[in-house]
PDB file of C-alpha atoms in Angstrom:
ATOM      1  CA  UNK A   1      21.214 -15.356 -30.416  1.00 51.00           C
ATOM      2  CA  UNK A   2      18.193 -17.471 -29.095  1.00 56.00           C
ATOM      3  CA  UNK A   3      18.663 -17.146 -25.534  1.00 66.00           C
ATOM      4  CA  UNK A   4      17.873 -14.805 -23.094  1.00 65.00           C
ATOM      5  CA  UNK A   5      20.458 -12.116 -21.252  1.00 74.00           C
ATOM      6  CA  UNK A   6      20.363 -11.693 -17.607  1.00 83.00           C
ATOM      7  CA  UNK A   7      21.176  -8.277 -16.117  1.00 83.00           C
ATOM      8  CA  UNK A   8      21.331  -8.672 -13.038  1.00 84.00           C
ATOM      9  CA  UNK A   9      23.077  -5.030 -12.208  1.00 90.00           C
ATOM     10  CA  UNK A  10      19.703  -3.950 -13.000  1.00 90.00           C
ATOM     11  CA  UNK A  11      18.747  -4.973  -9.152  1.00 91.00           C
ATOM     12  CA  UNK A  12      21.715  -2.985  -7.900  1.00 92.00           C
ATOM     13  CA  UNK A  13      20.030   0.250  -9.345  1.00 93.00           C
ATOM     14  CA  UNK A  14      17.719   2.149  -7.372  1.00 95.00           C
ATOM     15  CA  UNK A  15      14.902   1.404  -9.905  1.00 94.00           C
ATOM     16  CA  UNK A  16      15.745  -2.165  -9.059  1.00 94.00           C
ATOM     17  CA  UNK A  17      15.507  -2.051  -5.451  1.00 96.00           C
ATOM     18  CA  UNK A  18      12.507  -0.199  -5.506  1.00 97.00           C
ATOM     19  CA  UNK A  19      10.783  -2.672  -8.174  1.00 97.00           C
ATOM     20  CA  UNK A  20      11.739  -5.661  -5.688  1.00 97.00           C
ATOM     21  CA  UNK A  21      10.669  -3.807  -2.635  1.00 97.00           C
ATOM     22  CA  UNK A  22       6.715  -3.116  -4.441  1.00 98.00           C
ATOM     23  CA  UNK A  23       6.324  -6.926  -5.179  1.00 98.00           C
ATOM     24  CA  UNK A  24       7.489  -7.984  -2.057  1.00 98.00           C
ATOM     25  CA  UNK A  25       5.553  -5.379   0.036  1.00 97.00           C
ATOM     26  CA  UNK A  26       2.454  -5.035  -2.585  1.00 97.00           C
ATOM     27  CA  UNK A  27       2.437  -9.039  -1.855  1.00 97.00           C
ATOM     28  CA  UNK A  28       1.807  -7.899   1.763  1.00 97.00           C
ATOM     29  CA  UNK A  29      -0.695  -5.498   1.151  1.00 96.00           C
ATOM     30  CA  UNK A  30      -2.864  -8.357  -0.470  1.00 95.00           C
ATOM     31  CA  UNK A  31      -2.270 -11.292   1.349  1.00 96.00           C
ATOM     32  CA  UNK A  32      -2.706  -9.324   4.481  1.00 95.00           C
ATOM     33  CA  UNK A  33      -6.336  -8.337   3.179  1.00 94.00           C
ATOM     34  CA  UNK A  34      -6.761 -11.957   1.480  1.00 93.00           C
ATOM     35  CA  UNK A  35      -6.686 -13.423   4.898  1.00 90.00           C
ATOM     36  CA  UNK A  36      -9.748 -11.415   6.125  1.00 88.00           C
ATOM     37  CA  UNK A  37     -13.173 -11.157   5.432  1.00 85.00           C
ATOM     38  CA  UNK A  38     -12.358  -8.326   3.099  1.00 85.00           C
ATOM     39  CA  UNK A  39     -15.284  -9.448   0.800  1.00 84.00           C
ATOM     40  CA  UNK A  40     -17.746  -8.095   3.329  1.00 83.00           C
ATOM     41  CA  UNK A  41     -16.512  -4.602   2.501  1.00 86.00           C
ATOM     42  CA  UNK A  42     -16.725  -3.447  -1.234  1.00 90.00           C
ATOM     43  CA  UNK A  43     -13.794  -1.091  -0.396  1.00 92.00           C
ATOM     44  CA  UNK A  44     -11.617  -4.065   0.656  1.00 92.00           C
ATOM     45  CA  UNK A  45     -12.448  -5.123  -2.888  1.00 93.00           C
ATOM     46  CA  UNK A  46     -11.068  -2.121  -4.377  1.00 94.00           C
ATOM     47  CA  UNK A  47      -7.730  -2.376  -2.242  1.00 95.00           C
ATOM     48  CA  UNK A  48      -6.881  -6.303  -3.515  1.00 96.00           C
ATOM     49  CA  UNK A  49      -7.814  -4.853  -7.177  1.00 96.00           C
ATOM     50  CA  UNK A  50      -5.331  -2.331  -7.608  1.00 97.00           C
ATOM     51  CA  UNK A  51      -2.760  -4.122  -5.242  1.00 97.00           C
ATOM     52  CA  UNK A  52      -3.172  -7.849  -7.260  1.00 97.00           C
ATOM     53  CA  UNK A  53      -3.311  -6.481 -10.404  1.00 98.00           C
ATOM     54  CA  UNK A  54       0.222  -3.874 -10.203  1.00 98.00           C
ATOM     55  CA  UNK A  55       1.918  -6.843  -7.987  1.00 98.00           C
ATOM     56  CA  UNK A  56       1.475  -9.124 -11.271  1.00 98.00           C
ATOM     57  CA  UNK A  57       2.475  -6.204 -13.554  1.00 98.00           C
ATOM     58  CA  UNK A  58       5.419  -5.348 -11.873  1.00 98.00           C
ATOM     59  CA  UNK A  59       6.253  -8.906 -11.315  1.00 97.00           C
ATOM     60  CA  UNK A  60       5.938  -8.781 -15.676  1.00 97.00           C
ATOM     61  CA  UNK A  61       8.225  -5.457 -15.736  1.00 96.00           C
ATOM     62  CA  UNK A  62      10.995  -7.281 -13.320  1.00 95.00           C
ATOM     63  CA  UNK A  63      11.417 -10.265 -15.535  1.00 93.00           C
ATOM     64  CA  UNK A  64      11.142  -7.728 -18.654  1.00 93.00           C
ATOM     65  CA  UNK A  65      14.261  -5.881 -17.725  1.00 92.00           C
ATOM     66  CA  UNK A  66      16.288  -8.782 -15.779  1.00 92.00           C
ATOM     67  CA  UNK A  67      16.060 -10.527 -18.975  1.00 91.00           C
ATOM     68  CA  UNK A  68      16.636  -8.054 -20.925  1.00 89.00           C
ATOM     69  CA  UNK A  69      13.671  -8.226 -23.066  1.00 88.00           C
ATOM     70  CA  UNK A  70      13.061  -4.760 -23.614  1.00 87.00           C
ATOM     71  CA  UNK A  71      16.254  -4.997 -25.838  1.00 86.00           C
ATOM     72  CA  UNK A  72      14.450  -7.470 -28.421  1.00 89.00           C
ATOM     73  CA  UNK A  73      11.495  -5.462 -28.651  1.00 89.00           C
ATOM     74  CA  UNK A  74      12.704  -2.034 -29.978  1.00 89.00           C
ATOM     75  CA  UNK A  75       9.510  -1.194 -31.337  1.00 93.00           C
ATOM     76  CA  UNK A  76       7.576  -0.314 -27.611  1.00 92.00           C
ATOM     77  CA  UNK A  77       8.468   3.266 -26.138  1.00 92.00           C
ATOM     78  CA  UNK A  78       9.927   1.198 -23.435  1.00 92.00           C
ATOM     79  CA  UNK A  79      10.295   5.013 -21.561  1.00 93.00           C
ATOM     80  CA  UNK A  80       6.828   5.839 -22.108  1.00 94.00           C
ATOM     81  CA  UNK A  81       5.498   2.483 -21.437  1.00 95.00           C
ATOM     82  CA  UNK A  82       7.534   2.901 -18.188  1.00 95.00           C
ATOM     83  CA  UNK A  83       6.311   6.176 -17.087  1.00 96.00           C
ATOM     84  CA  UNK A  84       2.892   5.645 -17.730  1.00 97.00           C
ATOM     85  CA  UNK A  85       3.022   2.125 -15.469  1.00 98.00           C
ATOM     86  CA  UNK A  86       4.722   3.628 -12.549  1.00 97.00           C
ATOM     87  CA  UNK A  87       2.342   6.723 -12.637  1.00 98.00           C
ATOM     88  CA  UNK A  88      -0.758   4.992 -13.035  1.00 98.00           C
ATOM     89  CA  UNK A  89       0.163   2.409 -10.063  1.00 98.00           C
ATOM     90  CA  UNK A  90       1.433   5.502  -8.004  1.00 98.00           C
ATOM     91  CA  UNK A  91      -1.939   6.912  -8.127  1.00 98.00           C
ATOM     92  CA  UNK A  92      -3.994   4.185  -7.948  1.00 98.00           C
ATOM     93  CA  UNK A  93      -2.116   3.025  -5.464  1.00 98.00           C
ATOM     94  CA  UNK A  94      -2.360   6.118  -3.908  1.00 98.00           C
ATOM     95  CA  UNK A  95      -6.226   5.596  -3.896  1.00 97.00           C
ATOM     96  CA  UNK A  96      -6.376   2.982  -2.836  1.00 97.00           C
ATOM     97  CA  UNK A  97      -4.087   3.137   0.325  1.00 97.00           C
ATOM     98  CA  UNK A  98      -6.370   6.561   1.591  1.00 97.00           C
ATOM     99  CA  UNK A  99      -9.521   3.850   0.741  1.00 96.00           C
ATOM    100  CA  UNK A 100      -7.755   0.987   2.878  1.00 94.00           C
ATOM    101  CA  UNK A 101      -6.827   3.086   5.538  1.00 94.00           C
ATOM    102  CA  UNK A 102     -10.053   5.004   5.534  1.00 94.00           C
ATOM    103  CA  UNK A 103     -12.108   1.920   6.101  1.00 91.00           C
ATOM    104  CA  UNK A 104     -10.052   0.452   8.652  1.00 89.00           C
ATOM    105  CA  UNK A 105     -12.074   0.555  12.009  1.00 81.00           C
ATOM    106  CA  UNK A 106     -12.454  -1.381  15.139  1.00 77.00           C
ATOM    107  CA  UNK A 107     -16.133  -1.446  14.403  1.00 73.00           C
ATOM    108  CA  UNK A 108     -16.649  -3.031  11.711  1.00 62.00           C
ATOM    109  CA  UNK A 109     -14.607  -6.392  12.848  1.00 60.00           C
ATOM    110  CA  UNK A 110     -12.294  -6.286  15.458  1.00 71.00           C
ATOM    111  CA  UNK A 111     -10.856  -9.676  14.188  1.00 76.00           C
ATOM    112  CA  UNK A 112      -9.647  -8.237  11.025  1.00 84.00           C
ATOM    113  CA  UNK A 113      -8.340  -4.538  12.771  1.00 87.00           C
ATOM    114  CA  UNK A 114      -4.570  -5.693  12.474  1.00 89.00           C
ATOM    115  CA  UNK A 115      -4.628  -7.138   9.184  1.00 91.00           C
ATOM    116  CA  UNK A 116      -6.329  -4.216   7.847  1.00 91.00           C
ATOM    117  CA  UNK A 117      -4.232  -1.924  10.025  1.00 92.00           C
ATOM    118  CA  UNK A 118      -1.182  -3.645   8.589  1.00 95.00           C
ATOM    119  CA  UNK A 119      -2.214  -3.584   5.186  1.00 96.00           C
ATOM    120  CA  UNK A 120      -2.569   0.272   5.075  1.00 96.00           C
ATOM    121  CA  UNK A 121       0.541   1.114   6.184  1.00 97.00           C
ATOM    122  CA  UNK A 122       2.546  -1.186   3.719  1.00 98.00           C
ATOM    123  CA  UNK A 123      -0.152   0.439   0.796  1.00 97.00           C
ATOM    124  CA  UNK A 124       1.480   3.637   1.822  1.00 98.00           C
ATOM    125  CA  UNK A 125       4.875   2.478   1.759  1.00 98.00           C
ATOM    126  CA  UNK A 126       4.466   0.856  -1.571  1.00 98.00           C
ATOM    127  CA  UNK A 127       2.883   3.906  -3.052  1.00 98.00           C
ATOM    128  CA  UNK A 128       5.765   5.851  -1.828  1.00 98.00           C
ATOM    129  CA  UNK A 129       8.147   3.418  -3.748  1.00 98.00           C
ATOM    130  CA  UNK A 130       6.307   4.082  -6.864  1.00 98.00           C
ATOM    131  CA  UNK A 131       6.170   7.326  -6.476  1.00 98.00           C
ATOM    132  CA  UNK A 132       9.895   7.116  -6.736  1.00 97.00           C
ATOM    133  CA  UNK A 133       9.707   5.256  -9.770  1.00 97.00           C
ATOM    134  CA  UNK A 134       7.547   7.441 -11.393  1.00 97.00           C
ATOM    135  CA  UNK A 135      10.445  10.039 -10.797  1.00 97.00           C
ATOM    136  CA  UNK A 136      12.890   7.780 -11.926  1.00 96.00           C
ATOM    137  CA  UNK A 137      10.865   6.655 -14.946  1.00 95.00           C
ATOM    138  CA  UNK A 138       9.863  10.651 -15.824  1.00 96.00           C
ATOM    139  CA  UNK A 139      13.740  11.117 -15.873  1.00 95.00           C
ATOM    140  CA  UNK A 140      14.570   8.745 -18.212  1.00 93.00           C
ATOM    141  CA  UNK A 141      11.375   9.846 -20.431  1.00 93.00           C
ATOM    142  CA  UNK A 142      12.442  13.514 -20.234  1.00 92.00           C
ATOM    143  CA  UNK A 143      16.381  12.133 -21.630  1.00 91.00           C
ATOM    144  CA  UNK A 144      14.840  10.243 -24.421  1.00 81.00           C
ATOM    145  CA  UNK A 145      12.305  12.580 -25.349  1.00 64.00           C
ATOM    146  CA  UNK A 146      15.284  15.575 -25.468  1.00 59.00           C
ATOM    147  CA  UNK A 147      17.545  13.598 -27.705  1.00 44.00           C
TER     148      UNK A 147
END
């Protein structure tokens, strides 16, 4: 058929929630650094990078498997494709959080402390959340790979 499924037990899973809870919290990260000065400080730079570019990728992934698109497309190692993702945003995000928090002093502009402040505690939290999808993701790998 021509139109698209919706699965939307696919936010019930913990996979789901964790996908939902990185775009909404990754959106933090960067807007909370977007509303600074951030361009004054090449690290800051870094920081928006990694957290702009995985927000719009796992914004991609979310519509991918709510719609069910993965299913039309049986040619892409959907598990692999997966695992590498979620690894490569955990530790880049990983990175990029120690950067973000590492820079983050009352020194360099008090104005922008809380934002920055902010901002490095939600990079950990959303590095923790992929961390758990890399788990999630290396599970279902392992499955396929043992069939």
């Amino acid at each position: 058929s021509s139109t698209l499924a919706y699965d939307r037990e696919f936010l019930r899973t913990l996979p789901g929630l964790l996908m939902v809870t990185e775009i909404v919290l990754g959106l933090l990260v960067w807007t909370l650094i977007a509303g600074t000065e951030y361009f004054l400080y090449p690290a800051f730079g870094w920081v928006m990078f990694v957290a702009v570019f995985y927000w719009v990728l796992t914004v991609f992934f979310l519509i991918i498997y709510m719609t069910m698109t993965y299913t039309r497309i049986p040619q892409v190692p959907w598990t692999t494709v997966g695992l590498c993702f979620n690894g490569s945003a955990f530790i880049l995000y990983l990175i990029a959080a120690i950067v973000d928090a590492s820079s983050v002093t009352k020194e360099l502009d008090s104005h922008n402390y809380n934002s920055w402040a902010a901002s490095s505690f939600f990079a950990f939290v959303v590095t923790s959340c992929y961390a758990g999808n890399t788990y999630f993701s290396f599970i279902s790998w392992r499955s396929r790979t043992l069939q």
